[in-house]
Amino acid sequence: MKIVSGSIIRLRIPFVETFRHHLAARSFSDSIVVKLKTDSGLVGYGEGVPRSYVTGETQAACLQHIQSKLLPTVMQKEFPAFAATHLVAEVGRLISDESDADAVVWHAARCAVELALLDVCLKVGSNSLREALPPADHDVFYTAVIGSGSLASVTAMAKRCKAAGFRSVKMKITSMDALESVAAVRNILGPDVSFRLDANGAFDAEGAAALLDGLAPYDIQCVEQPIPRGDVAALATLQASSPVPIMADESLVTEADALELIRAQGVDYFNLRISKCGGIGRTLAIAKLAREAGIRVVLGCQVGETSILSAAGCHVASHLAEVRAVEGAYGTHLLVEDVADPPIMFSDGGLAPALTGIGLGCNVREDKLRHYAEEWIDV
Ligand SMILES: [Mg+2]
C-alpha cells in the first residue's frame, strides 16, 4: 500500500453558541483535517486541533508543519499490510518526530496525520479501529460541559444537563466568584451526578489554595488545572493540602510532562486529550504511565472538534477500562454542521455511540469539508 496523494484542510465551522473559559472564547471550529489517498483509491481522514496556549501550535503553523515535515515522510512509500493489533504502534513509528523549536510540540499536527494513516490503513484491511483498540467491558457516558458565565446562565445550563440525564458535569471557572455558581449547580444536579471543575490556570497558588478549601463542601470529583502550566512543585504543594483532587490538563502535554508530574506527586488526575497528546499512540502511552503510578485518568477533547476526532476519542474511551470521565462527541450540539454523516454524537444522558464501521467508523463527507474549508492544500 502506498499513499499517493493527500490534502490538508483548514476548517472554520461556526458554533451554535459561543463557548467561554479562562483562556479563550470560541465561536467557530478551527481544526486541521488531513486527507490521505492510497494507490488503490481508498481515503482516510485525520484531525488535529492546534491551540497556541497548549502546544504552541497556531492553525497556520500546524498546517505548514504537516505539509513540509510530516507528509513528506509518509507519501510515496510502500507500506506492508499491518495487523490491526499492532497498527497503532506501527503507524506511530512512520511519523517523523522532528521538532524545530523547543517551545512547540507538534502534537495537533502529528495527531491529524496519525489518525488519517490509521483510518486509511484500517480501510485497506477492512478493519475497524475496534480491532486495534478492543473495547473494555464498560459503557461510556460523556460529560456535559458548562462554559464560564453568569450565575443565571450556568444554572440554566445545569438544569438542562440534569433534565437530559447526564451522569457527569464539568463547569469552567475563572474566579472565586465561581463558588456561588458551584453551590447552585451542585444543588441543581443533586448528589448522584459527578461534578468537576476546570480553571484553565486562572488562579495563582494562593488563590487556588483558597478556592480548593472553599470547594470542600460540594463533593467535587476534581479541579482541573487550578494554576497555569509551568510550576509542578506548586501543584504538588496545592495537592498535598487540598480537600479536592487536582487534575493536570495544560500541564500534561508530553510523556516527559507525565513523568515529571508523577515524580513530584503533583496531581491525582491526568486529563488525556488525543490532539493535545499527539495522537492515539502517545495518549495510550501516557495512560500506561498513569496506570502504573496510580493516577486516575479522564479523556478530554478539544472544543469544536469534528466527528473525526470524536470517533477516535470514542474508541479510546471504550478501550481504556480505567477512564473516569469522557468529554467530546458534541457534533451538532455545538457545530452548526459536522463533516460526517451521521455525526458522531452522544445520545441520551451522554451515552457514547458504538462505532463498528471500518476505519475510525466515521463517514466523512467531502462536500462538507469543501464547504467549511478556509484553505485546502493538495499535496
Ligand atoms: Mg482543561
mmCIF file of C-alpha atoms and ligand atoms in Angstrom:
data_model
loop_
_atom_site.group_PDB
_atom_site.id
_atom_site.type_symbol
_atom_site.label_atom_id
_atom_site.label_comp_id
_atom_site.label_asym_id
_atom_site.label_seq_id
_atom_site.Cartn_x
_atom_site.Cartn_y
_atom_site.Cartn_z
ATOM 1 C CA MET A 1 0.000 0.000 0.000
ATOM 2 C CA LYS A 2 1.242 3.445 -0.883
ATOM 3 C CA ILE A 3 -0.078 6.932 -0.020
ATOM 4 C CA VAL A 4 -0.108 8.666 -3.398
ATOM 5 C CA SER A 5 -1.851 11.949 -2.644
ATOM 6 C CA GLY A 6 -3.368 13.932 0.153
ATOM 7 C CA SER A 7 -4.878 17.222 1.258
ATOM 8 C CA ILE A 8 -4.516 19.489 4.268
ATOM 9 C CA ILE A 9 -7.655 21.404 5.104
ATOM 10 C CA ARG A 10 -8.018 24.390 7.415
ATOM 11 C CA LEU A 11 -11.604 24.302 8.679
ATOM 12 C CA ARG A 12 -13.850 27.000 10.045
ATOM 13 C CA ILE A 13 -17.243 25.750 11.160
ATOM 14 C CA PRO A 14 -19.402 28.196 13.172
ATOM 15 C CA PHE A 15 -20.684 27.136 16.612
ATOM 16 C CA VAL A 16 -24.328 27.157 17.585
ATOM 17 C CA GLU A 17 -23.266 29.338 20.542
ATOM 18 C CA THR A 18 -20.020 30.832 21.878
ATOM 19 C CA PHE A 19 -18.111 28.724 24.426
ATOM 20 C CA ARG A 20 -16.043 30.557 27.076
ATOM 21 C CA HIS A 21 -13.323 29.674 29.582
ATOM 22 C CA HIS A 22 -10.434 31.495 31.244
ATOM 23 C CA LEU A 23 -8.094 31.324 28.234
ATOM 24 C CA ALA A 24 -10.435 31.675 25.277
ATOM 25 C CA ALA A 25 -13.905 32.398 23.932
ATOM 26 C CA ARG A 26 -14.650 30.345 20.839
ATOM 27 C CA SER A 27 -17.403 30.712 18.290
ATOM 28 C CA PHE A 28 -16.088 28.504 15.489
ATOM 29 C CA SER A 29 -14.170 25.281 14.943
ATOM 30 C CA ASP A 30 -10.582 25.734 13.755
ATOM 31 C CA SER A 31 -9.404 22.186 13.154
ATOM 32 C CA ILE A 32 -6.840 20.979 10.664
ATOM 33 C CA VAL A 33 -8.029 17.935 8.707
ATOM 34 C CA VAL A 34 -5.641 15.664 6.803
ATOM 35 C CA LYS A 35 -6.932 13.511 3.950
ATOM 36 C CA LEU A 36 -4.744 10.694 2.580
ATOM 37 C CA LYS A 37 -5.402 8.595 -0.526
ATOM 38 C CA THR A 38 -3.833 5.232 -1.377
ATOM 39 C CA ASP A 39 -2.775 3.812 -4.737
ATOM 40 C CA SER A 40 -5.953 1.698 -4.629
ATOM 41 C CA GLY A 41 -8.139 4.790 -4.206
ATOM 42 C CA LEU A 42 -9.012 4.344 -0.514
ATOM 43 C CA VAL A 43 -9.244 7.565 1.515
ATOM 44 C CA GLY A 44 -8.540 8.199 5.217
ATOM 45 C CA TYR A 45 -9.135 11.297 7.328
ATOM 46 C CA GLY A 46 -7.479 12.622 10.476
ATOM 47 C CA GLU A 47 -7.907 15.765 12.565
ATOM 48 C CA GLY A 48 -5.870 17.862 14.962
ATOM 49 C CA VAL A 49 -6.893 20.998 16.848
ATOM 50 C CA PRO A 50 -3.957 23.392 17.349
ATOM 51 C CA ARG A 51 -4.013 25.528 20.488
ATOM 52 C CA SER A 52 -1.207 28.072 20.792
ATOM 53 C CA TYR A 53 -1.562 28.222 24.595
ATOM 54 C CA VAL A 54 -1.346 24.431 24.994
ATOM 55 C CA THR A 55 1.124 23.002 22.448
ATOM 56 C CA GLY A 56 2.360 26.276 20.934
ATOM 57 C CA GLU A 57 0.823 25.468 17.545
ATOM 58 C CA THR A 58 -1.171 28.025 15.594
ATOM 59 C CA GLN A 59 -3.501 26.804 12.857
ATOM 60 C CA ALA A 60 -1.184 28.222 10.160
ATOM 61 C CA ALA A 61 1.994 26.738 11.695
ATOM 62 C CA CYS A 62 0.316 23.356 12.185
ATOM 63 C CA LEU A 63 -0.714 23.258 8.525
ATOM 64 C CA GLN A 64 2.783 24.270 7.434
ATOM 65 C CA HIS A 65 4.429 21.613 9.619
ATOM 66 C CA ILE A 66 2.194 18.875 8.213
ATOM 67 C CA GLN A 67 2.916 19.991 4.658
ATOM 68 C CA SER A 68 6.672 20.466 4.964
ATOM 69 C CA LYS A 69 7.715 17.915 7.601
ATOM 70 C CA LEU A 70 5.155 15.190 8.304
ATOM 71 C CA LEU A 71 3.547 14.273 4.979
ATOM 72 C CA PRO A 72 6.829 14.003 3.020
ATOM 73 C CA THR A 73 7.866 11.175 5.361
ATOM 74 C CA VAL A 74 4.792 9.052 4.575
ATOM 75 C CA MET A 75 3.988 9.883 0.937
ATOM 76 C CA GLN A 76 5.010 7.603 -1.949
ATOM 77 C CA LYS A 77 6.462 4.915 0.325
ATOM 78 C CA GLU A 78 5.421 1.289 0.177
ATOM 79 C CA PHE A 79 3.869 0.139 3.477
ATOM 80 C CA PRO A 80 3.218 -3.501 4.388
ATOM 81 C CA ALA A 81 -0.276 -4.586 5.476
ATOM 82 C CA PHE A 82 -0.100 -4.043 9.245
ATOM 83 C CA ALA A 83 -2.043 -6.349 11.560
ATOM 84 C CA ALA A 84 -4.762 -4.372 13.339
ATOM 85 C CA THR A 85 -3.394 -5.421 16.728
ATOM 86 C CA HIS A 86 -0.036 -3.716 16.019
ATOM 87 C CA LEU A 87 -1.339 -0.876 13.918
ATOM 88 C CA VAL A 88 -1.186 1.969 16.443
ATOM 89 C CA ALA A 89 2.464 1.235 17.272
ATOM 90 C CA GLU A 90 3.451 0.703 13.611
ATOM 91 C CA VAL A 91 1.804 3.901 12.422
ATOM 92 C CA GLY A 92 3.431 5.804 15.290
ATOM 93 C CA ARG A 93 6.835 4.736 14.003
ATOM 94 C CA LEU A 94 6.062 6.003 10.484
ATOM 95 C CA ILE A 95 5.567 9.602 11.559
ATOM 96 C CA SER A 96 8.574 11.901 11.810
ATOM 97 C CA ASP A 97 9.395 13.181 15.275
ATOM 98 C CA GLU A 98 11.226 16.250 14.085
ATOM 99 C CA SER A 99 10.858 19.290 16.311
ATOM 100 C CA ASP A 100 12.266 22.611 15.194
ATOM 101 C CA ALA A 101 11.605 24.792 18.223
ATOM 102 C CA ASP A 102 11.700 23.933 21.892
ATOM 103 C CA ALA A 103 8.583 25.950 22.615
ATOM 104 C CA VAL A 104 6.483 23.969 20.169
ATOM 105 C CA VAL A 105 5.290 20.394 20.392
ATOM 106 C CA TRP A 106 3.737 19.490 17.059
ATOM 107 C CA HIS A 107 1.049 17.371 18.648
ATOM 108 C CA ALA A 108 -2.036 18.582 16.797
ATOM 109 C CA ALA A 109 -0.141 18.217 13.510
ATOM 110 C CA ARG A 110 1.039 14.743 14.475
ATOM 111 C CA CYS A 111 -2.447 13.725 15.620
ATOM 112 C CA ALA A 112 -4.032 14.753 12.305
ATOM 113 C CA VAL A 113 -1.514 12.699 10.327
ATOM 114 C CA GLU A 114 -1.646 9.718 12.708
ATOM 115 C CA LEU A 115 -5.445 9.482 12.600
ATOM 116 C CA ALA A 116 -5.511 9.777 8.782
ATOM 117 C CA LEU A 117 -2.911 6.998 8.477
ATOM 118 C CA LEU A 118 -4.775 4.796 10.952
ATOM 119 C CA ASP A 119 -8.059 5.377 9.129
ATOM 120 C CA VAL A 120 -6.651 4.524 5.720
ATOM 121 C CA CYS A 121 -4.568 1.527 6.923
ATOM 122 C CA LEU A 122 -7.631 0.101 8.678
ATOM 123 C CA LYS A 123 -9.664 0.560 5.497
ATOM 124 C CA VAL A 124 -7.013 -1.264 3.463
ATOM 125 C CA GLY A 125 -7.551 -4.292 5.727
ATOM 126 C CA SER A 126 -11.346 -3.704 6.042
ATOM 127 C CA ASN A 127 -10.854 -3.383 9.795
ATOM 128 C CA SER A 128 -12.454 -1.143 12.399
ATOM 129 C CA LEU A 129 -10.391 0.758 14.946
ATOM 130 C CA ARG A 130 -12.193 -1.513 17.448
ATOM 131 C CA GLU A 131 -9.892 -4.307 16.326
ATOM 132 C CA ALA A 132 -6.818 -2.216 17.137
ATOM 133 C CA LEU A 133 -8.342 -0.913 20.390
ATOM 134 C CA PRO A 134 -10.635 -3.644 21.744
ATOM 135 C CA PRO A 135 -13.418 -2.196 23.911
ATOM 136 C CA ALA A 136 -13.262 -2.815 27.651
ATOM 137 C CA ASP A 137 -16.369 -4.199 29.288
ATOM 138 C CA HIS A 138 -17.997 -0.900 30.227
ATOM 139 C CA ASP A 139 -20.480 1.621 28.895
ATOM 140 C CA VAL A 140 -19.043 5.068 28.199
ATOM 141 C CA PHE A 141 -21.039 8.133 29.201
ATOM 142 C CA TYR A 142 -19.937 11.583 28.089
ATOM 143 C CA THR A 143 -19.740 14.563 30.417
ATOM 144 C CA ALA A 144 -21.809 17.688 29.784
ATOM 145 C CA VAL A 145 -19.614 20.792 29.897
ATOM 146 C CA ILE A 146 -20.817 24.197 31.097
ATOM 147 C CA GLY A 147 -18.758 27.188 29.961
ATOM 148 C CA SER A 148 -17.982 30.102 32.261
ATOM 149 C CA GLY A 149 -20.767 32.645 32.558
ATOM 150 C CA SER A 150 -23.196 34.430 34.857
ATOM 151 C CA LEU A 151 -24.932 32.646 37.727
ATOM 152 C CA ALA A 152 -28.170 32.753 35.712
ATOM 153 C CA SER A 153 -26.599 31.236 32.593
ATOM 154 C CA VAL A 154 -24.727 28.432 34.354
ATOM 155 C CA THR A 155 -27.706 27.432 36.460
ATOM 156 C CA ALA A 156 -29.916 27.396 33.340
ATOM 157 C CA MET A 157 -27.383 25.070 31.691
ATOM 158 C CA ALA A 158 -27.181 22.905 34.812
ATOM 159 C CA LYS A 159 -30.958 22.447 34.709
ATOM 160 C CA ARG A 160 -30.703 21.343 31.053
ATOM 161 C CA CYS A 161 -27.914 18.874 31.947
ATOM 162 C CA LYS A 162 -29.949 17.450 34.822
ATOM 163 C CA ALA A 163 -33.095 17.145 32.676
ATOM 164 C CA ALA A 164 -31.096 15.393 29.918
ATOM 165 C CA GLY A 165 -29.914 12.769 32.419
ATOM 166 C CA PHE A 166 -26.170 13.378 32.309
ATOM 167 C CA ARG A 167 -24.268 11.391 34.945
ATOM 168 C CA SER A 168 -21.288 13.729 34.856
ATOM 169 C CA VAL A 169 -20.982 17.523 34.513
ATOM 170 C CA LYS A 170 -17.962 19.797 34.268
ATOM 171 C CA MET A 171 -18.009 23.566 34.691
ATOM 172 C CA LYS A 172 -15.408 26.160 33.704
ATOM 173 C CA ILE A 173 -14.460 28.596 36.486
ATOM 174 C CA THR A 174 -12.461 31.815 36.261
ATOM 175 C CA SER A 175 -12.536 33.441 39.741
ATOM 176 C CA MET A 176 -13.546 32.990 43.390
ATOM 177 C CA ASP A 177 -16.982 34.301 42.400
ATOM 178 C CA ALA A 178 -17.492 30.845 40.920
ATOM 179 C CA LEU A 179 -18.091 29.407 44.419
ATOM 180 C CA GLU A 180 -21.625 30.770 44.332
ATOM 181 C CA SER A 181 -22.203 29.091 40.951
ATOM 182 C CA VAL A 182 -20.640 25.846 42.177
ATOM 183 C CA ALA A 183 -23.022 25.735 45.151
ATOM 184 C CA ALA A 184 -26.037 26.495 42.957
ATOM 185 C CA VAL A 185 -25.080 23.967 40.258
ATOM 186 C CA ARG A 186 -24.362 21.210 42.805
ATOM 187 C CA ASN A 187 -27.783 21.875 44.316
ATOM 188 C CA ILE A 188 -29.453 21.524 40.901
ATOM 189 C CA LEU A 189 -27.513 18.382 39.952
ATOM 190 C CA GLY A 190 -28.179 16.640 43.258
ATOM 191 C CA PRO A 191 -25.810 14.194 44.958
ATOM 192 C CA ASP A 192 -25.787 11.481 42.279
ATOM 193 C CA VAL A 193 -24.231 13.457 39.428
ATOM 194 C CA SER A 194 -20.443 13.587 39.305
ATOM 195 C CA PHE A 195 -19.346 17.243 39.184
ATOM 196 C CA ARG A 196 -15.885 18.580 38.370
ATOM 197 C CA LEU A 197 -14.384 21.981 37.596
ATOM 198 C CA ASP A 198 -11.828 23.385 35.169
ATOM 199 C CA ALA A 199 -9.954 26.602 35.947
ATOM 200 C CA ASN A 200 -7.657 26.592 32.880
ATOM 201 C CA GLY A 201 -4.905 28.075 35.078
ATOM 202 C CA ALA A 202 -6.954 31.092 36.191
ATOM 203 C CA PHE A 203 -5.556 31.261 39.764
ATOM 204 C CA ASP A 204 -2.221 31.955 41.396
ATOM 205 C CA ALA A 205 -1.050 29.487 44.043
ATOM 206 C CA GLU A 206 -2.577 31.427 46.946
ATOM 207 C CA GLY A 207 -5.894 31.935 45.153
ATOM 208 C CA ALA A 208 -6.006 28.291 44.140
ATOM 209 C CA ALA A 209 -5.480 27.152 47.744
ATOM 210 C CA ALA A 210 -8.374 29.352 48.876
ATOM 211 C CA LEU A 211 -10.556 28.071 46.042
ATOM 212 C CA LEU A 212 -9.841 24.418 46.821
ATOM 213 C CA ASP A 213 -10.631 24.955 50.516
ATOM 214 C CA GLY A 214 -13.857 26.720 49.550
ATOM 215 C CA LEU A 215 -14.917 23.789 47.361
ATOM 216 C CA ALA A 216 -14.702 21.215 50.169
ATOM 217 C CA PRO A 217 -18.484 21.094 50.883
ATOM 218 C CA TYR A 218 -19.590 20.425 47.298
ATOM 219 C CA ASP A 219 -18.413 16.853 46.593
ATOM 220 C CA ILE A 220 -16.237 17.894 43.640
ATOM 221 C CA GLN A 221 -14.694 14.998 41.689
ATOM 222 C CA CYS A 222 -11.607 17.099 40.866
ATOM 223 C CA VAL A 223 -10.431 20.574 39.863
ATOM 224 C CA GLU A 224 -8.600 20.797 36.585
ATOM 225 C CA GLN A 225 -5.526 22.987 36.203
ATOM 226 C CA PRO A 226 -6.090 25.472 39.069
ATOM 227 C CA ILE A 227 -2.788 27.248 38.313
ATOM 228 C CA PRO A 228 -1.050 27.799 34.959
ATOM 229 C CA ARG A 229 1.294 25.269 33.386
ATOM 230 C CA GLY A 230 4.923 25.552 34.443
ATOM 231 C CA ASP A 231 5.212 25.026 38.194
ATOM 232 C CA VAL A 232 4.904 21.352 39.071
ATOM 233 C CA ALA A 233 6.232 21.924 42.593
ATOM 234 C CA ALA A 234 3.429 24.438 43.235
ATOM 235 C CA LEU A 235 0.867 21.890 42.007
ATOM 236 C CA ALA A 236 2.336 19.317 44.397
ATOM 237 C CA THR A 237 2.120 21.774 47.308
ATOM 238 C CA LEU A 238 -1.520 22.524 46.493
ATOM 239 C CA GLN A 239 -2.315 18.849 46.076
ATOM 240 C CA ALA A 240 -0.793 17.962 49.463
ATOM 241 C CA SER A 241 -3.221 20.155 51.393
ATOM 242 C CA SER A 242 -6.235 20.222 49.059
ATOM 243 C CA PRO A 243 -9.553 18.739 50.179
ATOM 244 C CA VAL A 244 -10.393 18.232 46.471
ATOM 245 C CA PRO A 245 -8.340 16.146 43.990
ATOM 246 C CA ILE A 246 -6.414 18.097 41.348
ATOM 247 C CA MET A 247 -6.163 17.239 37.656
ATOM 248 C CA ALA A 248 -3.435 18.275 35.221
ATOM 249 C CA ASP A 249 -4.516 19.389 31.755
ATOM 250 C CA GLU A 250 -2.370 22.176 30.253
ATOM 251 C CA SER A 251 0.489 20.855 32.448
ATOM 252 C CA LEU A 252 0.223 17.451 30.757
ATOM 253 C CA VAL A 253 1.122 17.524 27.063
ATOM 254 C CA THR A 254 4.027 15.079 26.673
ATOM 255 C CA GLU A 255 5.194 11.840 28.253
ATOM 256 C CA ALA A 256 8.014 13.875 29.868
ATOM 257 C CA ASP A 257 5.334 16.071 31.493
ATOM 258 C CA ALA A 258 3.597 12.949 32.787
ATOM 259 C CA LEU A 259 6.806 11.584 34.295
ATOM 260 C CA GLU A 260 7.603 14.913 35.947
ATOM 261 C CA LEU A 261 4.093 15.152 37.447
ATOM 262 C CA ILE A 262 4.319 11.560 38.689
ATOM 263 C CA ARG A 263 7.750 12.098 40.250
ATOM 264 C CA ALA A 264 6.600 15.280 42.001
ATOM 265 C CA GLN A 265 3.274 13.724 43.115
ATOM 266 C CA GLY A 266 1.779 16.847 41.546
ATOM 267 C CA VAL A 267 -1.764 15.658 40.811
ATOM 268 C CA ASP A 268 -4.351 12.899 41.354
ATOM 269 C CA TYR A 269 -5.760 13.001 37.815
ATOM 270 C CA PHE A 270 -4.493 13.362 34.256
ATOM 271 C CA ASN A 271 -6.635 14.865 31.502
ATOM 272 C CA LEU A 272 -5.652 12.941 28.366
ATOM 273 C CA ARG A 273 -6.633 14.582 25.115
ATOM 274 C CA ILE A 274 -5.780 12.907 21.824
ATOM 275 C CA SER A 275 -4.895 16.049 19.840
ATOM 276 C CA LYS A 276 -3.046 17.666 22.769
ATOM 277 C CA CYS A 277 -1.063 14.482 23.467
ATOM 278 C CA GLY A 278 -0.019 13.872 19.841
ATOM 279 C CA GLY A 279 -2.395 11.143 18.714
ATOM 280 C CA ILE A 280 -3.757 7.829 19.963
ATOM 281 C CA GLY A 281 -0.373 6.122 20.425
ATOM 282 C CA ARG A 282 1.047 8.834 22.653
ATOM 283 C CA THR A 283 -2.233 9.192 24.562
ATOM 284 C CA LEU A 284 -2.174 5.478 25.355
ATOM 285 C CA ALA A 285 1.493 5.746 26.394
ATOM 286 C CA ILE A 286 0.593 8.438 28.953
ATOM 287 C CA ALA A 287 -2.403 6.358 30.099
ATOM 288 C CA LYS A 288 0.005 3.488 30.779
ATOM 289 C CA LEU A 289 2.292 5.721 32.867
ATOM 290 C CA ALA A 290 -0.768 6.904 34.817
ATOM 291 C CA ARG A 291 -1.962 3.343 35.400
ATOM 292 C CA GLU A 292 1.431 2.286 36.742
ATOM 293 C CA ALA A 293 1.568 5.333 39.035
ATOM 294 C CA GLY A 294 -1.994 5.014 40.345
ATOM 295 C CA ILE A 295 -3.095 8.279 38.761
ATOM 296 C CA ARG A 296 -6.724 8.462 37.632
ATOM 297 C CA VAL A 297 -7.473 9.499 34.049
ATOM 298 C CA VAL A 298 -10.150 11.424 32.213
ATOM 299 C CA LEU A 299 -10.334 11.523 28.415
ATOM 300 C CA GLY A 300 -10.871 15.129 27.395
ATOM 301 C CA CYS A 301 -11.487 16.652 23.981
ATOM 302 C CA GLN A 302 -10.929 19.833 22.003
ATOM 303 C CA VAL A 303 -13.801 22.306 21.938
ATOM 304 C CA GLY A 304 -15.005 22.430 18.328
ATOM 305 C CA GLU A 305 -13.540 19.097 17.250
ATOM 306 C CA THR A 306 -15.468 17.403 14.448
ATOM 307 C CA SER A 307 -16.648 13.809 14.264
ATOM 308 C CA ILE A 308 -13.203 12.675 13.062
ATOM 309 C CA LEU A 309 -11.507 13.368 16.417
ATOM 310 C CA SER A 310 -14.674 12.425 18.282
ATOM 311 C CA ALA A 311 -14.634 8.992 16.612
ATOM 312 C CA ALA A 312 -11.032 8.469 17.734
ATOM 313 C CA GLY A 313 -11.980 9.627 21.248
ATOM 314 C CA CYS A 314 -14.938 7.306 21.373
ATOM 315 C CA HIS A 315 -12.762 4.281 20.544
ATOM 316 C CA VAL A 316 -10.097 5.255 23.102
ATOM 317 C CA ALA A 317 -12.736 5.862 25.794
ATOM 318 C CA SER A 318 -14.215 2.422 25.154
ATOM 319 C CA HIS A 319 -10.778 0.812 25.157
ATOM 320 C CA LEU A 320 -9.483 2.286 28.445
ATOM 321 C CA ALA A 321 -11.204 0.434 31.275
ATOM 322 C CA GLU A 322 -9.853 2.912 33.843
ATOM 323 C CA VAL A 323 -11.226 6.103 32.301
ATOM 324 C CA ARG A 324 -13.199 8.056 34.963
ATOM 325 C CA ALA A 325 -14.946 10.533 32.669
ATOM 326 C CA VAL A 326 -15.051 11.368 28.966
ATOM 327 C CA GLU A 327 -15.616 14.587 27.043
ATOM 328 C CA GLY A 328 -16.350 15.168 23.368
ATOM 329 C CA ALA A 329 -18.753 13.892 20.695
ATOM 330 C CA TYR A 330 -20.754 17.127 20.715
ATOM 331 C CA GLY A 331 -21.325 17.045 16.955
ATOM 332 C CA THR A 332 -24.140 19.409 16.058
ATOM 333 C CA HIS A 333 -24.856 20.191 19.726
ATOM 334 C CA LEU A 334 -22.014 22.686 19.182
ATOM 335 C CA LEU A 335 -21.237 22.866 15.429
ATOM 336 C CA VAL A 336 -23.852 24.273 13.027
ATOM 337 C CA GLU A 337 -22.919 21.325 10.834
ATOM 338 C CA ASP A 338 -20.467 18.440 11.219
ATOM 339 C CA VAL A 339 -18.307 16.976 8.457
ATOM 340 C CA ALA A 340 -19.520 13.393 8.979
ATOM 341 C CA ASP A 341 -22.864 11.903 8.114
ATOM 342 C CA PRO A 342 -24.176 10.891 10.552
ATOM 343 C CA PRO A 343 -22.212 12.987 13.074
ATOM 344 C CA ILE A 344 -20.531 11.117 15.942
ATOM 345 C CA MET A 345 -22.570 12.355 18.909
ATOM 346 C CA PHE A 346 -23.551 11.150 22.356
ATOM 347 C CA SER A 347 -27.181 10.178 22.904
ATOM 348 C CA ASP A 348 -29.488 10.425 25.924
ATOM 349 C CA GLY A 349 -27.704 11.074 29.177
ATOM 350 C CA GLY A 350 -24.365 11.242 27.357
ATOM 351 C CA LEU A 351 -24.232 7.586 26.242
ATOM 352 C CA ALA A 352 -21.400 7.046 23.741
ATOM 353 C CA PRO A 353 -22.222 5.734 20.271
ATOM 354 C CA ALA A 354 -20.986 2.239 19.350
ATOM 355 C CA LEU A 355 -18.643 2.669 16.389
ATOM 356 C CA THR A 356 -18.291 -0.507 14.350
ATOM 357 C CA GLY A 357 -17.658 0.814 10.825
ATOM 358 C CA ILE A 358 -14.295 0.290 9.120
ATOM 359 C CA GLY A 359 -11.503 2.759 9.795
ATOM 360 C CA LEU A 360 -12.332 5.262 12.528
ATOM 361 C CA GLY A 361 -16.006 4.434 11.956
ATOM 362 C CA CYS A 362 -16.933 7.873 10.786
ATOM 363 C CA ASN A 363 -18.370 8.635 7.334
ATOM 364 C CA VAL A 364 -16.684 11.903 6.297
ATOM 365 C CA ARG A 365 -18.461 13.928 3.609
ATOM 366 C CA GLU A 366 -16.006 15.634 1.281
ATOM 367 C CA ASP A 367 -18.641 18.153 0.152
ATOM 368 C CA LYS A 368 -18.993 19.328 3.766
ATOM 369 C CA LEU A 369 -15.216 19.618 4.168
ATOM 370 C CA ARG A 370 -15.127 21.717 0.982
ATOM 371 C CA HIS A 371 -17.981 23.895 2.215
ATOM 372 C CA TYR A 372 -16.254 24.746 5.521
ATOM 373 C CA ALA A 373 -12.642 24.848 4.239
ATOM 374 C CA GLU A 374 -10.915 28.198 4.642
ATOM 375 C CA GLU A 375 -7.861 26.746 2.952
ATOM 376 C CA TRP A 376 -7.426 23.480 1.022
ATOM 377 C CA ILE A 377 -3.938 22.366 0.032
ATOM 378 C CA ASP A 378 -3.484 19.330 -2.206
ATOM 379 C CA VAL A 379 -0.193 17.501 -1.836
HETATM 380 MG MG MG B 1 -8.989 21.653 30.725
#
